[in-house]
Amino acid sequence: MSTRPLDGTIVLDLTTALAGPYATLLLAGLGARVIKIENPLTGGDSSRGNSPYVTREGLRLRRLDEVDMSLSMMLRGRGKESLTINLRTDEGRALLKELAAHADVLVENYSAGVTERLGIDHPRLRETNPRLVYTSISGFGAQGLPEGGGKAMDTIIQALSGLMMTAGQPDDPPVRLGVPVGDLVAPLFAVIGTLAAVLQARTTGHGQHVDVSMLGALTSLVAAEPFDALESVGIPLRTGPLVPRLAPFGTFESKNGWIALCAPTDALAASVLRAVGREDLLTEDRFATRDARVANADALHAIIGDWIRSRTNEEALSGLVAGGVPAAPVRSTAEAVRDPLLLTRGEVVPLSHPEYGEVADVYGSGIPFRLSGSDTTLDRPAPALSQDTERVLKEFLDYDARTVDELRRSGVI
Amino acid sequence: MSTRPLDGTIVLDLTTALAGPYATLLLAGLGARVIKIENPLTGGDSSRGNSPYVTREGLRLRRLDEVDMSLSMMLRGRGKESLTINLRTDEGRALLKELAAHADVLVENYSAGVTERLGIDHPRLRETNPRLVYTSISGFGAQGLPEGGGKAMDTIIQALSGLMMTAGQPDDPPVRLGVPVGDLVAPLFAVIGTLAAVLQARTTGHGQHVDVSMLGALTSLVAAEPFDALESVGIPLRTGPLVPRLAPFGTFESKNGWIALCAPTDALAASVLRAVGREDLLTEDRFATRDARVANADALHAIIGDWIRSRTNEEALSGLVAGGVPAAPVRSTAEAVRDPLLLTRGEVVPLSHPEYGEVADVYGSGIPFRLSGSDTTLDRPAPALSQDTERVLKEFLDYDARTVDELRRSGVI
């Protein structure tokens, strides 16, 4: 087995649902040993109870057997070990602290303030392990909810970030994106912050608290383009499928689907006109310069739209792409995740059930970068609840079988 | 000055436009010294020529003065130094190789294959610097364009990733998101890969190639939820502003805006009904259980929608939030980036021009995580083209003023 960037790094994973588990999934892909700590009373991570489930007979809305596993857990639990601890007990919290003394990183996504109340926040755990990197993902940051603000969920974060008003037309309702970017962007920044803090800890010997807000993370991406400043100088944001100021530019309906096309420069616009058989327009005043094309965007888009509408995606694209125009089909998620190139690169991977293997035709996120000197495959399926409890407690704390048994009987693990 | 995670790390930045420069911006925020290498013949990074510009008089579509700077560069150039090298000359490439011997990281976002043709790809630079981490961001990955595929631009990546089909209603056109997530997600993974490779290099002494595809990065996020599997068991994806299967859930129009509301559980749904003054419905068969609410989602959404429509955002939210319902206003990007909480946390920051300061009311991305033991402020404004050339060449390669002058006259720098 090749070396991995986080080989030998121990991560305690106190996360549930999506944002936190996605962060620790990426750390597992980088080679960290991720020990997922789940609540024994509630059935563990809430994702274990998300319908649908992978059963021996494929995907079903309800479990047919105890070993059936939710698709969410199959996806997010890969490469992790499962240990149960009841953190509402004094013994459970003491156990967590003992484990934290052996860890390099802890990741949690409780609501702000919960780890303090439980007595397992960064200041407390740092006492026994000063080099611990302690990463928190919460809705609005470690300081808690804003005045008059409600709880965070993906849709709430999308609404507050401004993202919903960057799609559609001016009079359209806000556009809720199905991809839960409110949940998914924060963990990317959490991993960046965690890796940075691990680097620093290796130099200084001191860990630190990495505090990530879902709203801050997504809004910082929205702020990567200064949309309101652009609008103030007449560059509108909500222009729907077409973008007049870059014409020809946007998505167009064909006989059997939609294609996207981007030709904001003179050279690309000329290629488009040649591809649609209208070389004659190249020298026409209405379309000869970028300013002219922007002024006559509707006419230009109508000409191109008519040509595409009478062709299939394949017919339209072969001409455009041959001419060097950036153009592509608009794909469904089902098509996108089965793209052979992405499967080869491991950016998307087929998911397998720990017992049934690849029984359902389901795909999930891989690690979307390739390291020439290292492997980032997530090939260990998600764990059953508590499957590693005994082994982990033996290995880290030298607990014998009797002690583990007592802890289990008394509801600590 | 506090220690930063990447203090002492030298990054050579061969990127232009958005995806690459955003990656190196984040590295600068982590404390790396980022030396931006720009083409002296073309006026440097294409972002320098993106209208609008910040002028002494505020934001303008055209430059009024030579020191006026594009908003794009003001945002993406922060914390970087600027050095010009003409990589089309033999001397320019030799110069880059000499600098690379002193660097820890190189980031580039040329089209796949370009660095090989220039003779500055990873295998070449590794010869003189085996510990160099070499990060490439391209449309589809280092192997180049897929068969029959066109070039990558943000909209093309959005189309191919499946993302566009995760918003809107079933018969709506694909939804192009204004936030350029095709450009912005890849750099997040590039930074994760780079930091991981830096960690590994510090252990092994060996750098590696980090190969990130824009399509792979965005599609891996889309694949974090198995949408097509969910649809196969009757959980539809494109449901527009409302989500019947989680009812009450979605965005609702008020007298003066829109609000988002998420109440998929019994307790939250009850809170919503109490807030809208319809406690009487709590025990009604149509709404008493989650299954019932899903079956009668239209009726439930209509009742809530009517209540919200006759109130302002503020009126509707005060009742909902007081009842513990996750609810929030749908904000414009202009409102979102001016949120005092986010400005305090540094997730969004006001932008300043190197000479004029904060003359325009413009905001940009900060580093969206807080490190308790380190500072991630990007407080050095973007550099003028080539402003650091002489100093950098003196410092790293001990070039004297005459040598620099000759290189400049011969068009190498």
Short mmCIF file of N, CA and C in Angstrom, two decimals, chain A residues 239-368:
data_model
loop_
_atom_site.label_atom_id
_atom_site.label_comp_id
_atom_site.label_asym_id
_atom_site.label_seq_id
_atom_site.Cartn_x
_atom_site.Cartn_y
_atom_site.Cartn_z
N THR A 239 -30.35 36.68 -15.43
CA THR A 239 -30.74 36.77 -16.83
C THR A 239 -31.27 35.44 -17.36
N GLY A 240 -31.54 34.49 -16.46
CA GLY A 240 -32.12 33.22 -16.90
C GLY A 240 -31.14 32.36 -17.68
N PRO A 241 -31.66 31.54 -18.61
CA PRO A 241 -30.79 30.61 -19.34
C PRO A 241 -29.77 31.31 -20.24
N LEU A 242 -30.08 32.51 -20.70
CA LEU A 242 -29.19 33.22 -21.63
C LEU A 242 -28.50 34.39 -20.93
N VAL A 243 -27.29 34.73 -21.41
CA VAL A 243 -26.55 35.84 -20.83
C VAL A 243 -26.26 36.87 -21.93
N PRO A 244 -27.16 37.85 -22.10
CA PRO A 244 -27.02 38.80 -23.20
C PRO A 244 -25.66 39.51 -23.23
N ARG A 245 -25.09 39.84 -22.04
CA ARG A 245 -23.86 40.62 -22.06
C ARG A 245 -22.65 39.83 -22.54
N LEU A 246 -22.81 38.50 -22.73
CA LEU A 246 -21.72 37.68 -23.26
C LEU A 246 -22.12 37.01 -24.57
N ALA A 247 -23.22 37.47 -25.17
CA ALA A 247 -23.84 36.78 -26.31
C ALA A 247 -22.85 36.48 -27.44
N PRO A 248 -22.97 35.28 -28.07
CA PRO A 248 -23.92 34.22 -27.71
C PRO A 248 -23.45 33.38 -26.52
N PHE A 249 -24.36 33.18 -25.57
CA PHE A 249 -23.97 32.53 -24.32
C PHE A 249 -25.22 32.04 -23.60
N GLY A 250 -25.22 30.77 -23.21
CA GLY A 250 -26.33 30.26 -22.40
C GLY A 250 -26.70 28.84 -22.75
N THR A 251 -27.91 28.47 -22.36
CA THR A 251 -28.40 27.12 -22.67
C THR A 251 -29.55 27.21 -23.66
N PHE A 252 -29.58 26.26 -24.60
CA PHE A 252 -30.54 26.27 -25.70
C PHE A 252 -31.20 24.89 -25.81
N GLU A 253 -32.47 24.89 -26.12
CA GLU A 253 -33.19 23.62 -26.24
C GLU A 253 -33.00 23.03 -27.63
N SER A 254 -32.77 21.72 -27.65
CA SER A 254 -32.63 21.02 -28.94
C SER A 254 -33.84 20.09 -29.12
N LYS A 255 -33.78 19.25 -30.15
CA LYS A 255 -34.88 18.30 -30.38
C LYS A 255 -34.99 17.29 -29.24
N ASN A 256 -33.88 16.98 -28.61
CA ASN A 256 -33.93 15.91 -27.59
C ASN A 256 -33.26 16.30 -26.27
N GLY A 257 -33.08 17.59 -26.03
CA GLY A 257 -32.45 17.98 -24.77
C GLY A 257 -32.06 19.44 -24.76
N TRP A 258 -31.01 19.74 -24.07
CA TRP A 258 -30.51 21.10 -23.97
C TRP A 258 -29.00 21.09 -24.16
N ILE A 259 -28.48 22.17 -24.73
CA ILE A 259 -27.02 22.28 -24.76
C ILE A 259 -26.61 23.65 -24.21
N ALA A 260 -25.42 23.68 -23.63
CA ALA A 260 -24.84 24.93 -23.16
C ALA A 260 -23.77 25.35 -24.16
N LEU A 261 -23.63 26.65 -24.31
CA LEU A 261 -22.73 27.18 -25.34
C LEU A 261 -22.17 28.50 -24.82
N CYS A 262 -20.87 28.70 -24.94
CA CYS A 262 -20.22 29.92 -24.42
C CYS A 262 -19.32 30.51 -25.48
N ALA A 263 -19.71 31.66 -26.04
CA ALA A 263 -18.90 32.23 -27.10
C ALA A 263 -18.79 33.75 -26.95
N PRO A 264 -18.19 34.20 -25.86
CA PRO A 264 -18.19 35.64 -25.59
C PRO A 264 -17.15 36.43 -26.39
N THR A 265 -16.22 35.77 -27.08
CA THR A 265 -15.19 36.52 -27.81
C THR A 265 -15.52 36.58 -29.30
N ASP A 266 -14.82 37.47 -30.03
CA ASP A 266 -15.01 37.57 -31.47
C ASP A 266 -14.78 36.23 -32.16
N ALA A 267 -13.68 35.58 -31.79
CA ALA A 267 -13.31 34.34 -32.47
C ALA A 267 -14.35 33.25 -32.22
N LEU A 268 -14.80 33.13 -30.98
CA LEU A 268 -15.77 32.09 -30.67
C LEU A 268 -17.12 32.40 -31.30
N ALA A 269 -17.53 33.66 -31.25
CA ALA A 269 -18.81 34.02 -31.86
C ALA A 269 -18.79 33.71 -33.36
N ALA A 270 -17.66 33.99 -34.00
CA ALA A 270 -17.53 33.68 -35.43
C ALA A 270 -17.65 32.18 -35.65
N SER A 271 -17.03 31.39 -34.78
CA SER A 271 -17.13 29.93 -34.91
C SER A 271 -18.57 29.47 -34.79
N VAL A 272 -19.31 30.08 -33.88
CA VAL A 272 -20.72 29.70 -33.73
C VAL A 272 -21.49 30.01 -35.01
N LEU A 273 -21.30 31.22 -35.54
CA LEU A 273 -22.04 31.60 -36.75
C LEU A 273 -21.67 30.69 -37.92
N ARG A 274 -20.40 30.32 -38.02
CA ARG A 274 -20.01 29.37 -39.07
C ARG A 274 -20.69 28.02 -38.85
N ALA A 275 -20.69 27.57 -37.60
CA ALA A 275 -21.29 26.25 -37.30
C ALA A 275 -22.78 26.23 -37.64
N VAL A 276 -23.48 27.35 -37.42
CA VAL A 276 -24.92 27.36 -37.70
C VAL A 276 -25.20 27.77 -39.15
N GLY A 277 -24.14 27.81 -39.96
CA GLY A 277 -24.32 28.08 -41.39
C GLY A 277 -24.65 29.52 -41.71
N ARG A 278 -24.27 30.44 -40.82
CA ARG A 278 -24.57 31.85 -41.08
C ARG A 278 -23.31 32.69 -41.13
N GLU A 279 -22.33 32.20 -41.91
CA GLU A 279 -21.11 32.97 -42.10
C GLU A 279 -21.41 34.37 -42.63
N ASP A 280 -22.52 34.48 -43.37
CA ASP A 280 -22.90 35.77 -43.94
C ASP A 280 -23.07 36.86 -42.87
N LEU A 281 -23.39 36.42 -41.63
CA LEU A 281 -23.64 37.41 -40.57
C LEU A 281 -22.35 37.95 -39.95
N LEU A 282 -21.23 37.25 -40.26
CA LEU A 282 -19.95 37.63 -39.62
C LEU A 282 -19.59 39.08 -39.84
N THR A 283 -19.94 39.59 -41.00
CA THR A 283 -19.54 40.96 -41.33
C THR A 283 -20.69 41.95 -41.13
N GLU A 284 -21.83 41.42 -40.72
CA GLU A 284 -22.97 42.32 -40.53
C GLU A 284 -22.75 43.18 -39.27
N ASP A 285 -23.12 44.43 -39.37
CA ASP A 285 -22.90 45.37 -38.25
C ASP A 285 -23.49 44.87 -36.94
N ARG A 286 -24.66 44.20 -37.02
CA ARG A 286 -25.33 43.77 -35.80
C ARG A 286 -24.50 42.79 -34.97
N PHE A 287 -23.60 42.06 -35.65
CA PHE A 287 -22.92 40.97 -34.94
C PHE A 287 -21.39 41.01 -35.05
N ALA A 288 -20.85 42.01 -35.68
CA ALA A 288 -19.42 42.00 -36.00
C ALA A 288 -18.53 42.25 -34.78
N THR A 289 -19.02 43.01 -33.81
CA THR A 289 -18.19 43.29 -32.62
C THR A 289 -18.91 42.80 -31.36
N ARG A 290 -18.16 42.73 -30.29
CA ARG A 290 -18.78 42.26 -29.05
C ARG A 290 -19.88 43.22 -28.60
N ASP A 291 -19.60 44.51 -28.67
CA ASP A 291 -20.62 45.49 -28.27
C ASP A 291 -21.89 45.33 -29.12
N ALA A 292 -21.70 45.09 -30.42
CA ALA A 292 -22.85 44.92 -31.32
C ALA A 292 -23.62 43.65 -30.96
N ARG A 293 -22.90 42.59 -30.67
CA ARG A 293 -23.58 41.33 -30.33
C ARG A 293 -24.38 41.47 -29.04
N VAL A 294 -23.81 42.22 -28.08
CA VAL A 294 -24.53 42.43 -26.82
C VAL A 294 -25.79 43.25 -27.09
N ALA A 295 -25.67 44.30 -27.92
CA ALA A 295 -26.82 45.15 -28.24
C ALA A 295 -27.90 44.36 -28.99
N ASN A 296 -27.48 43.38 -29.77
CA ASN A 296 -28.44 42.60 -30.57
C ASN A 296 -28.51 41.15 -30.10
N ALA A 297 -28.35 40.97 -28.81
CA ALA A 297 -28.28 39.61 -28.25
C ALA A 297 -29.54 38.81 -28.54
N ASP A 298 -30.70 39.44 -28.43
CA ASP A 298 -31.94 38.69 -28.64
C ASP A 298 -32.01 38.12 -30.05
N ALA A 299 -31.67 38.95 -31.03
CA ALA A 299 -31.70 38.49 -32.42
C ALA A 299 -30.69 37.38 -32.63
N LEU A 300 -29.51 37.55 -32.08
CA LEU A 300 -28.45 36.55 -32.23
C LEU A 300 -28.85 35.22 -31.58
N HIS A 301 -29.35 35.32 -30.35
CA HIS A 301 -29.77 34.11 -29.64
C HIS A 301 -30.93 33.42 -30.36
N ALA A 302 -31.81 34.21 -30.99
CA ALA A 302 -32.93 33.61 -31.71
C ALA A 302 -32.44 32.81 -32.92
N ILE A 303 -31.47 33.35 -33.65
CA ILE A 303 -30.92 32.66 -34.83
C ILE A 303 -30.28 31.33 -34.40
N ILE A 304 -29.47 31.40 -33.36
CA ILE A 304 -28.79 30.20 -32.89
C ILE A 304 -29.80 29.22 -32.29
N GLY A 305 -30.75 29.77 -31.53
CA GLY A 305 -31.77 28.93 -30.91
C GLY A 305 -32.58 28.15 -31.93
N ASP A 306 -32.94 28.81 -33.06
CA ASP A 306 -33.69 28.13 -34.10
C ASP A 306 -32.89 26.97 -34.70
N TRP A 307 -31.64 27.24 -34.93
CA TRP A 307 -30.78 26.20 -35.52
C TRP A 307 -30.67 25.00 -34.58
N ILE A 308 -30.46 25.27 -33.30
CA ILE A 308 -30.30 24.16 -32.34
C ILE A 308 -31.63 23.42 -32.17
N ARG A 309 -32.74 24.15 -32.15
CA ARG A 309 -34.03 23.53 -31.89
C ARG A 309 -34.41 22.49 -32.94
N SER A 310 -33.89 22.65 -34.14
CA SER A 310 -34.24 21.70 -35.20
C SER A 310 -33.23 20.56 -35.32
N ARG A 311 -32.35 20.46 -34.33
CA ARG A 311 -31.34 19.40 -34.35
C ARG A 311 -31.34 18.64 -33.02
N THR A 312 -30.76 17.45 -33.03
CA THR A 312 -30.57 16.75 -31.77
C THR A 312 -29.35 17.35 -31.07
N ASN A 313 -29.20 17.06 -29.79
CA ASN A 313 -28.00 17.47 -29.06
C ASN A 313 -26.74 17.05 -29.82
N GLU A 314 -26.74 15.79 -30.29
CA GLU A 314 -25.54 15.23 -30.91
C GLU A 314 -25.22 15.97 -32.21
N GLU A 315 -26.25 16.22 -33.02
CA GLU A 315 -26.04 16.94 -34.28
C GLU A 315 -25.53 18.35 -34.01
N ALA A 316 -26.18 19.05 -33.10
CA ALA A 316 -25.79 20.43 -32.83
C ALA A 316 -24.37 20.50 -32.27
N LEU A 317 -24.08 19.60 -31.34
CA LEU A 317 -22.77 19.66 -30.68
C LEU A 317 -21.63 19.29 -31.61
N SER A 318 -21.87 18.33 -32.52
CA SER A 318 -20.74 17.92 -33.35
C SER A 318 -20.24 19.09 -34.18
N GLY A 319 -21.19 19.89 -34.70
CA GLY A 319 -20.76 21.06 -35.46
C GLY A 319 -20.09 22.12 -34.61
N LEU A 320 -20.66 22.40 -33.47
CA LEU A 320 -20.12 23.46 -32.62
C LEU A 320 -18.74 23.09 -32.07
N VAL A 321 -18.62 21.87 -31.54
CA VAL A 321 -17.36 21.45 -30.93
C VAL A 321 -16.26 21.35 -31.98
N ALA A 322 -16.62 20.85 -33.17
CA ALA A 322 -15.62 20.76 -34.25
C ALA A 322 -15.08 22.16 -34.57
N GLY A 323 -15.93 23.16 -34.44
CA GLY A 323 -15.51 24.53 -34.71
C GLY A 323 -14.78 25.17 -33.53
N GLY A 324 -14.56 24.42 -32.47
CA GLY A 324 -13.79 24.95 -31.33
C GLY A 324 -14.60 25.74 -30.33
N VAL A 325 -15.93 25.65 -30.42
CA VAL A 325 -16.79 26.40 -29.49
C VAL A 325 -16.93 25.60 -28.18
N PRO A 326 -16.73 26.25 -27.04
CA PRO A 326 -17.06 25.56 -25.80
C PRO A 326 -18.56 25.28 -25.76
N ALA A 327 -18.92 24.02 -25.86
CA ALA A 327 -20.33 23.63 -25.91
C ALA A 327 -20.43 22.22 -25.36
N ALA A 328 -21.54 21.91 -24.74
CA ALA A 328 -21.70 20.60 -24.11
C ALA A 328 -23.17 20.34 -23.86
N PRO A 329 -23.54 19.07 -23.73
CA PRO A 329 -24.92 18.78 -23.36
C PRO A 329 -25.18 19.17 -21.91
N VAL A 330 -26.41 19.57 -21.62
CA VAL A 330 -26.83 19.70 -20.22
C VAL A 330 -27.22 18.29 -19.79
N ARG A 331 -26.52 17.77 -18.82
CA ARG A 331 -26.76 16.38 -18.43
C ARG A 331 -27.62 16.29 -17.16
N SER A 332 -28.34 15.19 -17.06
CA SER A 332 -29.02 14.88 -15.80
C SER A 332 -27.95 14.42 -14.81
N THR A 333 -28.30 14.41 -13.53
CA THR A 333 -27.33 13.91 -12.54
C THR A 333 -27.04 12.43 -12.81
N ALA A 334 -28.05 11.69 -13.28
CA ALA A 334 -27.85 10.27 -13.56
C ALA A 334 -26.78 10.05 -14.63
N GLU A 335 -26.83 10.89 -15.68
CA GLU A 335 -25.81 10.79 -16.73
C GLU A 335 -24.46 11.24 -16.21
N ALA A 336 -24.46 12.35 -15.48
CA ALA A 336 -23.20 12.94 -15.04
C ALA A 336 -22.39 11.98 -14.17
N VAL A 337 -23.07 11.31 -13.22
CA VAL A 337 -22.31 10.47 -12.29
C VAL A 337 -21.86 9.15 -12.92
N ARG A 338 -22.34 8.88 -14.14
CA ARG A 338 -21.90 7.65 -14.82
C ARG A 338 -20.91 7.95 -15.94
N ASP A 339 -20.41 9.15 -16.02
CA ASP A 339 -19.44 9.52 -17.05
C ASP A 339 -18.18 8.66 -16.88
N PRO A 340 -17.83 7.89 -17.90
CA PRO A 340 -16.68 6.98 -17.77
C PRO A 340 -15.38 7.71 -17.38
N LEU A 341 -15.20 8.93 -17.88
CA LEU A 341 -13.99 9.67 -17.52
C LEU A 341 -13.94 9.92 -16.01
N LEU A 342 -15.06 10.31 -15.44
CA LEU A 342 -15.08 10.62 -14.00
C LEU A 342 -14.93 9.35 -13.16
N LEU A 343 -15.50 8.25 -13.67
CA LEU A 343 -15.37 6.98 -12.95
C LEU A 343 -13.91 6.51 -13.01
N THR A 344 -13.28 6.70 -14.15
CA THR A 344 -11.86 6.32 -14.28
C THR A 344 -11.00 7.15 -13.35
N ARG A 345 -11.30 8.43 -13.26
CA ARG A 345 -10.51 9.31 -12.41
C ARG A 345 -10.88 9.17 -10.92
N GLY A 346 -11.97 8.46 -10.64
CA GLY A 346 -12.33 8.24 -9.23
C GLY A 346 -13.03 9.42 -8.59
N GLU A 347 -13.51 10.36 -9.42
CA GLU A 347 -14.20 11.53 -8.86
C GLU A 347 -15.62 11.15 -8.46
N VAL A 348 -16.14 10.16 -9.14
CA VAL A 348 -17.41 9.53 -8.77
C VAL A 348 -17.11 8.04 -8.73
N VAL A 349 -17.73 7.34 -7.78
CA VAL A 349 -17.43 5.90 -7.65
C VAL A 349 -18.73 5.13 -7.41
N PRO A 350 -18.78 3.86 -7.86
CA PRO A 350 -19.94 3.04 -7.51
C PRO A 350 -19.88 2.75 -6.01
N LEU A 351 -21.05 2.68 -5.39
CA LEU A 351 -21.09 2.44 -3.95
C LEU A 351 -21.36 0.96 -3.68
N SER A 352 -20.70 0.43 -2.67
CA SER A 352 -21.02 -0.96 -2.35
C SER A 352 -21.44 -1.13 -0.90
N HIS A 353 -22.36 -2.06 -0.74
CA HIS A 353 -22.85 -2.40 0.59
C HIS A 353 -21.83 -3.33 1.25
N PRO A 354 -21.59 -3.17 2.56
CA PRO A 354 -20.58 -3.99 3.22
C PRO A 354 -20.80 -5.50 3.04
N GLU A 355 -22.05 -5.95 2.93
CA GLU A 355 -22.29 -7.38 2.76
C GLU A 355 -22.74 -7.76 1.36
N TYR A 356 -23.58 -6.92 0.76
CA TYR A 356 -24.17 -7.29 -0.53
C TYR A 356 -23.31 -6.86 -1.72
N GLY A 357 -22.33 -6.02 -1.49
CA GLY A 357 -21.52 -5.51 -2.60
C GLY A 357 -22.30 -4.50 -3.43
N GLU A 358 -22.02 -4.49 -4.74
CA GLU A 358 -22.67 -3.49 -5.61
C GLU A 358 -24.01 -4.00 -6.11
N VAL A 359 -24.97 -4.15 -5.20
CA VAL A 359 -26.27 -4.70 -5.61
C VAL A 359 -27.16 -3.69 -6.30
N ALA A 360 -27.01 -2.42 -5.95
CA ALA A 360 -27.85 -1.40 -6.55
C ALA A 360 -26.95 -0.55 -7.44
N ASP A 361 -27.51 0.00 -8.47
CA ASP A 361 -26.74 0.79 -9.43
C ASP A 361 -26.61 2.22 -8.87
N VAL A 362 -25.85 2.36 -7.78
CA VAL A 362 -25.76 3.66 -7.13
C VAL A 362 -24.33 4.17 -7.08
N TYR A 363 -24.20 5.47 -7.19
CA TYR A 363 -22.90 6.12 -7.29
C TYR A 363 -22.79 7.21 -6.23
N GLY A 364 -21.57 7.50 -5.81
CA GLY A 364 -21.37 8.56 -4.83
C GLY A 364 -20.06 9.28 -5.09
N SER A 365 -19.82 10.32 -4.29
CA SER A 365 -18.61 11.13 -4.44
C SER A 365 -17.36 10.32 -4.19
N GLY A 366 -16.38 10.52 -5.04
CA GLY A 366 -15.02 10.06 -4.74
C GLY A 366 -14.22 11.24 -4.22
N ILE A 367 -12.91 11.08 -4.20
CA ILE A 367 -12.03 12.20 -3.84
C ILE A 367 -11.61 12.84 -5.15
N PRO A 368 -12.05 14.09 -5.40
CA PRO A 368 -11.89 14.64 -6.74
C PRO A 368 -10.56 15.34 -6.98
#
